[in-house]
PDB file of C-alpha atoms in Angstrom:
ATOM      1  CA  MET A   3      15.159  -0.933  17.392  1.00 72.00           C
ATOM      2  CA  PHE A   4      16.957  -4.302  17.442  1.00 77.00           C
ATOM      3  CA  TYR A   5      14.125  -5.765  19.515  1.00 79.00           C
ATOM      4  CA  TYR A   6      11.545  -4.867  16.867  1.00 81.00           C
ATOM      5  CA  LEU A   7      13.795  -5.974  14.003  1.00 83.00           C
ATOM      6  CA  GLY A   8      14.172  -9.302  15.774  1.00 84.00           C
ATOM      7  CA  LEU A   9      10.389  -9.610  16.010  1.00 84.00           C
ATOM      8  CA  ILE A  10      10.057  -9.026  12.276  1.00 83.00           C
ATOM      9  CA  VAL A  11      12.561 -11.794  11.534  1.00 85.00           C
ATOM     10  CA  GLU A  12      10.861 -14.228  13.911  1.00 84.00           C
ATOM     11  CA  TYR A  13       7.396 -13.555  12.533  1.00 83.00           C
ATOM     12  CA  PHE A  14       8.691 -14.067   8.999  1.00 82.00           C
ATOM     13  CA  LYS A  15      10.218 -17.388  10.036  1.00 81.00           C
ATOM     14  CA  ASN A  16       6.995 -18.525  11.665  1.00 82.00           C
ATOM     15  CA  TYR A  17       4.991 -17.486   8.627  1.00 79.00           C
ATOM     16  CA  MET A  18       7.188 -19.411   6.229  1.00 77.00           C
ATOM     17  CA  LYS A  19       7.167 -22.514   8.437  1.00 77.00           C
ATOM     18  CA  THR A  20       3.384 -22.417   8.603  1.00 75.00           C
ATOM     19  CA  ARG A  21       2.680 -21.669   4.952  1.00 70.00           C
ATOM     20  CA  LEU A  22       5.280 -23.987   3.453  1.00 69.00           C
ATOM     21  CA  THR A  23       3.678 -26.846   5.343  1.00 72.00           C
ATOM     22  CA  TYR A  24       0.920 -26.420   2.766  1.00 72.00           C
ATOM     23  CA  ARG A  25       3.010 -25.355  -0.223  1.00 70.00           C
ATOM     24  CA  ALA A  26       0.202 -25.615  -2.720  1.00 74.00           C
ATOM     25  CA  ASP A  27      -1.776 -22.960  -0.820  1.00 74.00           C
ATOM     26  CA  PHE A  28       1.290 -20.712  -0.758  1.00 72.00           C
ATOM     27  CA  TRP A  29       1.795 -20.856  -4.512  1.00 77.00           C
ATOM     28  CA  VAL A  30      -1.910 -20.530  -5.231  1.00 79.00           C
ATOM     29  CA  GLU A  31      -1.863 -17.226  -3.339  1.00 76.00           C
ATOM     30  CA  VAL A  32       1.190 -16.039  -5.273  1.00 77.00           C
ATOM     31  CA  ILE A  33      -0.347 -16.981  -8.617  1.00 84.00           C
ATOM     32  CA  SER A  34      -3.671 -15.367  -7.660  1.00 81.00           C
ATOM     33  CA  ASP A  35      -1.908 -12.074  -6.889  1.00 79.00           C
ATOM     34  CA  LEU A  36      -0.050 -12.213 -10.202  1.00 80.00           C
ATOM     35  CA  LEU A  37      -3.248 -12.898 -12.129  1.00 84.00           C
ATOM     36  CA  PHE A  38      -4.946  -9.960 -10.418  1.00 79.00           C
ATOM     37  CA  GLN A  39      -2.110  -7.645 -11.423  1.00 79.00           C
ATOM     38  CA  ALA A  40      -2.083  -9.105 -14.942  1.00 83.00           C
ATOM     39  CA  THR A  41      -5.777  -8.270 -15.298  1.00 84.00           C
ATOM     40  CA  ASN A  42      -5.132  -4.617 -14.412  1.00 80.00           C
ATOM     41  CA  PHE A  43      -2.174  -4.512 -16.790  1.00 83.00           C
ATOM     42  CA  ILE A  44      -4.227  -5.957 -19.656  1.00 87.00           C
ATOM     43  CA  PHE A  45      -6.889  -3.315 -19.008  1.00 84.00           C
ATOM     44  CA  ILE A  46      -4.304  -0.597 -19.660  1.00 85.00           C
ATOM     45  CA  LEU A  47      -3.266  -2.279 -22.912  1.00 84.00           C
ATOM     46  CA  VAL A  48      -6.895  -2.528 -24.011  1.00 87.00           C
ATOM     47  CA  VAL A  49      -7.436   1.189 -23.333  1.00 83.00           C
ATOM     48  CA  PHE A  50      -4.474   2.093 -25.533  1.00 85.00           C
ATOM     49  CA  MET A  51      -5.819  -0.046 -28.338  1.00 83.00           C
ATOM     50  CA  HIS A  52      -8.369   2.761 -28.808  1.00 82.00           C
ATOM     51  CA  THR A  53      -6.187   5.826 -28.188  1.00 81.00           C
ATOM     52  CA  ASP A  54      -2.578   6.971 -28.561  1.00 83.00           C
ATOM     53  CA  SER A  55      -2.484   8.912 -25.305  1.00 83.00           C
ATOM     54  CA  LEU A  56      -4.378   9.212 -22.059  1.00 84.00           C
ATOM     55  CA  GLY A  57      -4.621  12.768 -20.795  1.00 80.00           C
ATOM     56  CA  GLY A  58      -1.336  13.584 -22.511  1.00 86.00           C
ATOM     57  CA  TRP A  59       0.421  10.444 -21.260  1.00 91.00           C
ATOM     58  CA  SER A  60       1.734   7.765 -23.605  1.00 91.00           C
ATOM     59  CA  GLN A  61       1.186   4.045 -23.145  1.00 92.00           C
ATOM     60  CA  SER A  62       4.739   3.477 -21.865  1.00 92.00           C
ATOM     61  CA  GLU A  63       4.375   6.315 -19.351  1.00 94.00           C
ATOM     62  CA  VAL A  64       1.072   4.980 -17.998  1.00 93.00           C
ATOM     63  CA  ILE A  65       2.590   1.493 -17.732  1.00 93.00           C
ATOM     64  CA  PHE A  66       5.567   2.982 -15.861  1.00 95.00           C
ATOM     65  CA  VAL A  67       3.178   4.691 -13.437  1.00 94.00           C
ATOM     66  CA  TYR A  68       1.361   1.398 -12.891  1.00 93.00           C
ATOM     67  CA  GLY A  69       4.678  -0.353 -12.267  1.00 94.00           C
ATOM     68  CA  PHE A  70       5.588   2.181  -9.591  1.00 95.00           C
ATOM     69  CA  PHE A  71       2.102   1.926  -8.086  1.00 94.00           C
ATOM     70  CA  MET A  72       2.634  -1.816  -7.610  1.00 93.00           C
ATOM     71  CA  VAL A  73       5.803  -1.401  -5.527  1.00 95.00           C
ATOM     72  CA  PRO A  74       4.525   0.547  -2.469  1.00 96.00           C
ATOM     73  CA  TYR A  75       1.193  -1.255  -2.623  1.00 94.00           C
ATOM     74  CA  ALA A  76       2.987  -4.620  -2.424  1.00 93.00           C
ATOM     75  CA  VAL A  77       5.059  -3.499   0.577  1.00 95.00           C
ATOM     76  CA  PHE A  78       1.933  -2.138   2.262  1.00 95.00           C
ATOM     77  CA  SER A  79      -0.037  -5.330   1.578  1.00 92.00           C
ATOM     78  CA  CYS A  80       2.748  -7.408   3.086  1.00 90.00           C
ATOM     79  CA  PHE A  81       3.260  -5.487   6.328  1.00 90.00           C
ATOM     80  CA  VAL A  82      -0.042  -3.660   6.932  1.00 91.00           C
ATOM     81  CA  ASN A  83      -2.831  -6.191   6.455  1.00 86.00           C
ATOM     82  CA  MET A  84      -5.752  -5.149   8.683  1.00 85.00           C
ATOM     83  CA  TRP A  85      -8.777  -6.291   6.677  1.00 83.00           C
ATOM     84  CA  ASN A  86     -10.142  -8.608   9.374  1.00 82.00           C
ATOM     85  CA  PHE A  87      -9.170  -6.463  12.356  1.00 86.00           C
ATOM     86  CA  SER A  88     -12.687  -5.767  13.652  1.00 83.00           C
ATOM     87  CA  GLU A  89     -13.862  -9.367  13.586  1.00 82.00           C
ATOM     88  CA  ARG A  90     -10.650 -10.891  14.939  1.00 83.00           C
ATOM     89  CA  TYR A  91      -9.447  -8.355  17.483  1.00 86.00           C
ATOM     90  CA  ILE A  92     -12.616  -6.586  18.606  1.00 84.00           C
ATOM     91  CA  VAL A  93     -15.463  -9.067  18.189  1.00 80.00           C
ATOM     92  CA  LYS A  94     -13.409 -12.125  19.186  1.00 82.00           C
ATOM     93  CA  GLY A  95     -11.476 -10.219  21.845  1.00 82.00           C
ATOM     94  CA  GLU A  96      -7.900 -10.847  20.687  1.00 86.00           C
ATOM     95  CA  MET A  97      -7.087  -7.199  21.350  1.00 90.00           C
ATOM     96  CA  ASP A  98      -6.957  -8.111  25.053  1.00 89.00           C
ATOM     97  CA  ARG A  99      -4.076 -10.483  24.350  1.00 89.00           C
ATOM     98  CA  VAL A 100      -2.226  -7.933  22.244  1.00 89.00           C
ATOM     99  CA  LEU A 101      -2.443  -5.222  24.906  1.00 89.00           C
ATOM    100  CA  THR A 102      -0.813  -7.451  27.542  1.00 88.00           C
ATOM    101  CA  ARG A 103       2.393  -7.888  25.547  1.00 85.00           C
ATOM    102  CA  PRO A 104       5.439  -5.568  25.742  1.00 85.00           C
ATOM    103  CA  ALA A 105       5.681  -4.679  22.036  1.00 84.00           C
ATOM    104  CA  HIS A 106       3.545  -1.837  20.694  1.00 88.00           C
ATOM    105  CA  HIS A 107       0.035  -3.114  20.006  1.00 90.00           C
ATOM    106  CA  LEU A 108      -0.217  -1.751  16.456  1.00 92.00           C
ATOM    107  CA  PHE A 109       3.166  -3.221  15.547  1.00 91.00           C
ATOM    108  CA  GLN A 110       2.080  -6.612  16.867  1.00 91.00           C
ATOM    109  CA  ILE A 111      -1.081  -6.553  14.788  1.00 92.00           C
ATOM    110  CA  PHE A 112       0.920  -5.709  11.681  1.00 92.00           C
ATOM    111  CA  LEU A 113       3.263  -8.640  12.306  1.00 90.00           C
ATOM    112  CA  GLU A 114       0.488 -11.116  13.070  1.00 88.00           C
ATOM    113  CA  ASN A 115      -1.024 -10.416   9.663  1.00 88.00           C
ATOM    114  CA  ILE A 116       2.056 -10.216   7.447  1.00 87.00           C
ATOM    115  CA  ASP A 117       1.644 -11.529   3.927  1.00 85.00           C
ATOM    116  CA  PRO A 118       5.096 -12.076   2.309  1.00 84.00           C
ATOM    117  CA  PRO A 119       3.699 -13.396  -1.024  1.00 83.00           C
ATOM    118  CA  ALA A 120       2.422  -9.870  -1.642  1.00 86.00           C
ATOM    119  CA  LEU A 121       6.050  -8.748  -2.117  1.00 89.00           C
ATOM    120  CA  ILE A 122       6.072 -10.565  -5.455  1.00 88.00           C
ATOM    121  CA  GLY A 123       4.051  -7.618  -6.713  1.00 90.00           C
ATOM    122  CA  ALA A 124       6.928  -5.265  -5.881  1.00 93.00           C
ATOM    123  CA  VAL A 125       9.341  -7.368  -7.941  1.00 92.00           C
ATOM    124  CA  VAL A 126       6.921  -7.406 -10.883  1.00 91.00           C
ATOM    125  CA  GLY A 127       6.392  -3.658 -10.519  1.00 93.00           C
ATOM    126  CA  MET A 128      10.131  -2.948 -10.709  1.00 95.00           C
ATOM    127  CA  ILE A 129      10.433  -5.182 -13.777  1.00 93.00           C
ATOM    128  CA  ILE A 130       7.609  -3.238 -15.437  1.00 93.00           C
ATOM    129  CA  MET A 131       9.309   0.051 -14.549  1.00 95.00           C
ATOM    130  CA  GLY A 132      12.592  -1.203 -15.973  1.00 94.00           C
ATOM    131  CA  ILE A 133      11.064  -2.329 -19.278  1.00 93.00           C
ATOM    132  CA  SER A 134       8.864   0.735 -19.804  1.00 94.00           C
ATOM    133  CA  GLY A 135      11.666   3.042 -18.651  1.00 94.00           C
ATOM    134  CA  GLY A 136      13.958   1.478 -21.235  1.00 94.00           C
ATOM    135  CA  GLN A 137      11.366   2.040 -23.951  1.00 93.00           C
ATOM    136  CA  LEU A 138      11.111   5.682 -22.914  1.00 93.00           C
ATOM    137  CA  GLY A 139      14.890   6.074 -22.802  1.00 94.00           C
ATOM    138  CA  LEU A 140      14.859   7.228 -19.173  1.00 93.00           C
ATOM    139  CA  PRO A 141      18.371   7.715 -17.740  1.00 91.00           C
ATOM    140  CA  PHE A 142      19.520   5.847 -14.655  1.00 89.00           C
ATOM    141  CA  GLU A 143      20.842   8.614 -12.397  1.00 91.00           C
ATOM    142  CA  TRP A 144      22.800   8.391  -9.137  1.00 92.00           C
ATOM    143  CA  TRP A 145      19.682   9.448  -7.238  1.00 94.00           C
ATOM    144  CA  THR A 146      17.317   6.931  -8.846  1.00 94.00           C
ATOM    145  CA  ILE A 147      17.620   4.162  -6.246  1.00 95.00           C
ATOM    146  CA  PRO A 148      17.594   6.471  -3.157  1.00 96.00           C
ATOM    147  CA  ALA A 149      14.604   8.349  -4.585  1.00 96.00           C
ATOM    148  CA  LEU A 150      12.805   5.074  -5.315  1.00 96.00           C
ATOM    149  CA  ILE A 151      13.319   3.915  -1.730  1.00 97.00           C
ATOM    150  CA  ILE A 152      12.265   7.223  -0.150  1.00 97.00           C
ATOM    151  CA  LEU A 153       9.200   7.659  -2.362  1.00 97.00           C
ATOM    152  CA  THR A 154       8.153   4.035  -1.880  1.00 97.00           C
ATOM    153  CA  LEU A 155       8.361   4.307   1.905  1.00 97.00           C
ATOM    154  CA  SER A 156       6.503   7.629   1.763  1.00 97.00           C
ATOM    155  CA  ALA A 157       3.716   6.054  -0.300  1.00 97.00           C
ATOM    156  CA  VAL A 158       3.555   3.143   2.157  1.00 97.00           C
ATOM    157  CA  ALA A 159       3.238   5.697   4.975  1.00 97.00           C
ATOM    158  CA  ILE A 160       0.266   7.270   3.192  1.00 97.00           C
ATOM    159  CA  TYR A 161      -1.411   3.896   2.778  1.00 96.00           C
ATOM    160  CA  THR A 162      -0.691   3.009   6.402  1.00 96.00           C
ATOM    161  CA  GLY A 163      -1.991   6.303   7.752  1.00 96.00           C
ATOM    162  CA  ILE A 164      -5.245   6.183   5.808  1.00 95.00           C
ATOM    163  CA  TYR A 165      -6.061   2.557   6.531  1.00 94.00           C
ATOM    164  CA  THR A 166      -4.966   2.746  10.172  1.00 94.00           C
ATOM    165  CA  ALA A 167      -7.255   5.737  10.717  1.00 93.00           C
ATOM    166  CA  LEU A 168     -10.177   3.916   9.085  1.00 91.00           C
ATOM    167  CA  THR A 169      -9.475   0.699  10.999  1.00 91.00           C
ATOM    168  CA  SER A 170      -9.484   2.637  14.273  1.00 90.00           C
ATOM    169  CA  LEU A 171     -13.203   3.213  13.722  1.00 87.00           C
ATOM    170  CA  SER A 172     -13.645  -0.396  14.854  1.00 85.00           C
ATOM    171  CA  PHE A 173     -13.016   0.759  18.421  1.00 85.00           C
ATOM    172  CA  TYR A 174     -16.215   2.777  18.236  1.00 82.00           C
ATOM    173  CA  SER A 175     -18.364   0.014  16.762  1.00 74.00           C
ATOM    174  CA  ASP A 176     -18.290  -3.787  17.037  1.00 61.00           C
ATOM    175  CA  ALA A 177     -19.591  -4.182  13.494  1.00 57.00           C
ATOM    176  CA  PRO A 178     -17.036  -4.198  10.664  1.00 52.00           C
ATOM    177  CA  THR A 179     -17.386  -1.096   8.530  1.00 56.00           C
ATOM    178  CA  GLY A 180     -17.832  -1.059   4.784  1.00 62.00           C
ATOM    179  CA  ILE A 181     -15.392   1.814   4.375  1.00 77.00           C
ATOM    180  CA  LEU A 182     -12.265  -0.266   3.735  1.00 79.00           C
ATOM    181  CA  PRO A 183     -13.556  -1.949   0.545  1.00 77.00           C
ATOM    182  CA  LEU A 184     -14.698   1.450  -0.707  1.00 79.00           C
ATOM    183  CA  MET A 185     -11.273   2.944   0.008  1.00 86.00           C
ATOM    184  CA  PHE A 186      -9.628  -0.001  -1.743  1.00 82.00           C
ATOM    185  CA  ASN A 187     -11.539   0.875  -4.909  1.00 83.00           C
ATOM    186  CA  ILE A 188     -10.709   4.575  -4.605  1.00 86.00           C
ATOM    187  CA  GLN A 189      -6.976   3.902  -4.229  1.00 88.00           C
ATOM    188  CA  ASN A 190      -6.895   2.333  -7.693  1.00 84.00           C
ATOM    189  CA  TYR A 191      -7.413   5.785  -9.161  1.00 85.00           C
ATOM    190  CA  GLY A 192      -3.848   6.543  -8.102  1.00 82.00           C
ATOM    191  CA  ARG A 193      -2.373   4.214 -10.686  1.00 83.00           C
ATOM    192  CA  TYR A 194      -3.529   6.460 -13.549  1.00 86.00           C
ATOM    193  CA  PRO A 195      -2.508  10.047 -14.434  1.00 87.00           C
ATOM    194  CA  VAL A 196      -4.514  12.344 -12.183  1.00 89.00           C
ATOM    195  CA  THR A 197      -4.912  14.800 -15.065  1.00 87.00           C
ATOM    196  CA  ILE A 198      -7.465  12.531 -16.768  1.00 88.00           C
ATOM    197  CA  TYR A 199      -9.996  13.228 -13.994  1.00 90.00           C
ATOM    198  CA  ASN A 200     -12.108  16.329 -13.443  1.00 90.00           C
ATOM    199  CA  ARG A 201     -10.965  19.043 -11.058  1.00 91.00           C
ATOM    200  CA  THR A 202     -13.006  17.784  -8.096  1.00 93.00           C
ATOM    201  CA  ILE A 203     -11.521  14.293  -8.260  1.00 91.00           C
ATOM    202  CA  GLN A 204      -8.024  15.727  -8.709  1.00 92.00           C
ATOM    203  CA  VAL A 205      -8.384  17.730  -5.490  1.00 93.00           C
ATOM    204  CA  LEU A 206      -9.835  14.697  -3.687  1.00 93.00           C
ATOM    205  CA  LEU A 207      -6.987  12.389  -4.755  1.00 93.00           C
ATOM    206  CA  THR A 208      -4.340  15.003  -3.980  1.00 93.00           C
ATOM    207  CA  TRP A 209      -5.322  16.680  -0.708  1.00 94.00           C
ATOM    208  CA  VAL A 210      -8.179  14.732   0.915  1.00 93.00           C
ATOM    209  CA  ILE A 211      -7.443  11.080   0.163  1.00 93.00           C
ATOM    210  CA  PRO A 212      -3.971  11.503  -1.360  1.00 94.00           C
ATOM    211  CA  PHE A 213      -3.734   8.340  -3.436  1.00 95.00           C
ATOM    212  CA  ALA A 214      -2.221  10.394  -6.248  1.00 94.00           C
ATOM    213  CA  PHE A 215       0.939  10.403  -4.097  1.00 96.00           C
ATOM    214  CA  VAL A 216       1.214   6.591  -4.194  1.00 95.00           C
ATOM    215  CA  GLY A 217       1.397   6.414  -7.966  1.00 92.00           C
ATOM    216  CA  ILE A 218       1.319   9.235 -10.461  1.00 93.00           C
ATOM    217  CA  TYR A 219       3.139  12.017  -8.558  1.00 95.00           C
ATOM    218  CA  PRO A 220       6.221  10.071  -7.399  1.00 96.00           C
ATOM    219  CA  ALA A 221       6.395   8.206 -10.720  1.00 95.00           C
ATOM    220  CA  ALA A 222       6.395  11.571 -12.520  1.00 95.00           C
ATOM    221  CA  LEU A 223       9.778  12.356 -10.951  1.00 95.00           C
ATOM    222  CA  PHE A 224      11.383   9.421 -12.771  1.00 96.00           C
ATOM    223  CA  LEU A 225       9.442  10.214 -15.947  1.00 95.00           C
ATOM    224  CA  GLN A 226      10.921  13.734 -15.863  1.00 92.00           C
ATOM    225  CA  ARG A 227       7.514  15.389 -15.986  1.00 92.00           C
ATOM    226  CA  GLU A 228       8.625  18.801 -14.791  1.00 91.00           C
ATOM    227  CA  GLU A 229       5.067  20.035 -14.203  1.00 91.00           C
ATOM    228  CA  MET A 230       4.735  17.477 -11.384  1.00 93.00           C
ATOM    229  CA  THR A 231       8.221  17.614  -9.884  1.00 93.00           C
ATOM    230  CA  SER A 232       7.146  19.765  -6.934  1.00 94.00           C
ATOM    231  CA  MET A 233       4.280  17.376  -6.165  1.00 95.00           C
ATOM    232  CA  ALA A 234       6.631  14.405  -6.331  1.00 95.00           C
ATOM    233  CA  LEU A 235       8.989  16.042  -3.829  1.00 95.00           C
ATOM    234  CA  LEU A 236       6.002  16.675  -1.561  1.00 97.00           C
ATOM    235  CA  THR A 237       5.342  12.910  -1.254  1.00 97.00           C
ATOM    236  CA  PRO A 238       7.484  12.398   1.910  1.00 97.00           C
ATOM    237  CA  VAL A 239       5.705  15.318   3.585  1.00 97.00           C
ATOM    238  CA  MET A 240       2.291  13.857   2.792  1.00 97.00           C
ATOM    239  CA  GLY A 241       3.485  10.485   4.016  1.00 97.00           C
ATOM    240  CA  GLY A 242       4.536  11.944   7.350  1.00 97.00           C
ATOM    241  CA  ILE A 243       1.313  13.917   7.780  1.00 97.00           C
ATOM    242  CA  PHE A 244      -1.061  11.054   7.042  1.00 97.00           C
ATOM    243  CA  LEU A 245       0.961   8.536   9.027  1.00 97.00           C
ATOM    244  CA  ALA A 246       0.742  10.901  12.008  1.00 97.00           C
ATOM    245  CA  ILE A 247      -3.016  11.238  11.499  1.00 97.00           C
ATOM    246  CA  GLY A 248      -3.392   7.464  11.365  1.00 96.00           C
ATOM    247  CA  LEU A 249      -1.376   6.897  14.542  1.00 96.00           C
ATOM    248  CA  LEU A 250      -3.267   9.649  16.369  1.00 96.00           C
ATOM    249  CA  ALA A 251      -6.618   8.147  15.369  1.00 94.00           C
ATOM    250  CA  TRP A 252      -5.415   4.688  16.404  1.00 94.00           C
ATOM    251  CA  ASN A 253      -4.182   5.797  19.838  1.00 93.00           C
ATOM    252  CA  MET A 254      -7.457   7.621  20.491  1.00 93.00           C
ATOM    253  CA  GLY A 255      -9.356   4.489  19.525  1.00 90.00           C
ATOM    254  CA  VAL A 256      -7.277   2.247  21.788  1.00 91.00           C
ATOM    255  CA  LYS A 257      -8.082   4.497  24.749  1.00 89.00           C
ATOM    256  CA  ARG A 258     -11.771   3.816  24.150  1.00 85.00           C
ATOM    257  CA  TYR A 259     -11.292   0.052  24.062  1.00 84.00           C
ATOM    258  CA  LYS A 260     -12.987  -1.550  27.101  1.00 78.00           C
ATOM    259  CA  GLY A 261     -12.029  -5.182  26.523  1.00 72.00           C
ATOM    260  CA  ALA A 262     -13.977  -8.152  25.200  1.00 65.00           C
ATOM    261  CA  GLY A 263     -17.491  -8.569  26.526  1.00 56.00           C
ATOM    262  CA  SER A 264     -18.804 -11.770  28.019  1.00 46.00           C
TER     263      SER A 264
END
C-alpha cells in the first residue's frame, strides 16, 4: 500500500515539474476545462428559460445533479486517462516496458497519464452543489461528507470499470476503436434526471451502461428524493461489479498481448 502511495506522490511531483516548466500550457488546459464545463452549465440554464421543470425536477435540482456529476468525472479524468492507450502502448510497443516493471501494469498506465488540472472540475462541482443546495434549503447532515466520498469513489469505479473494459479491446486489435468517443457521449446522459428519457434508455443507463449511477441516482440521495433512495444506496454495489468486470476484461486482454512487432 505504501509503495503504491509513494508512486502516486512521485508521479504527481514529476507531472508538476514538467508542466510548470511551460506554465502557459498548464493554465490554458485548466481554462479550457472550465470553459467546457461552463458551456454545459449554460445549456442547462437555456433549457430552463423555456420550462419550469424537467421531468419533475426543478432548475436548482438539475444544477445540483450536474454539480455532483462533475466531481467523480473530474477524479476519473485525473487518474484514469486512457484515451491514447492503443496508439501509445500497443502500436508503439510501450506495453513491453510497462510489463517489465514491478508495479501492476494497469496502475502504471494510470499514473503515466495522470491529469491533475482535471481536479479543478471537482472543486467547481462542489461549489455548484453548495450553491444550489443552499437555494433548495438542503440540510447538512453528519453523513453528508462520508456519503459524498463513498458515492464519488463508487461512481469513479463505474467509470473505471467501463472504460478499462473497452480499452482492453485494444489487445485484440492494433487499430484504435471508435467506441470510447461514443461512450463519452453516452455518459453525458447521466448528468440529467433519468426520468426524462423513455423506458428503454432508462434501462440502458441503469443496468447495461450504468451512467445514471454517476450522476442522478447518487445526487438524489442528497436531494432527498425518496423514490430514488434505494438506487442511490445501490451505487457502491454497481461500482464494485463494474470495476470487477473491467479488471477481468483487462487481465484477459493482457494475457493475449504478444509484444510489439518488428
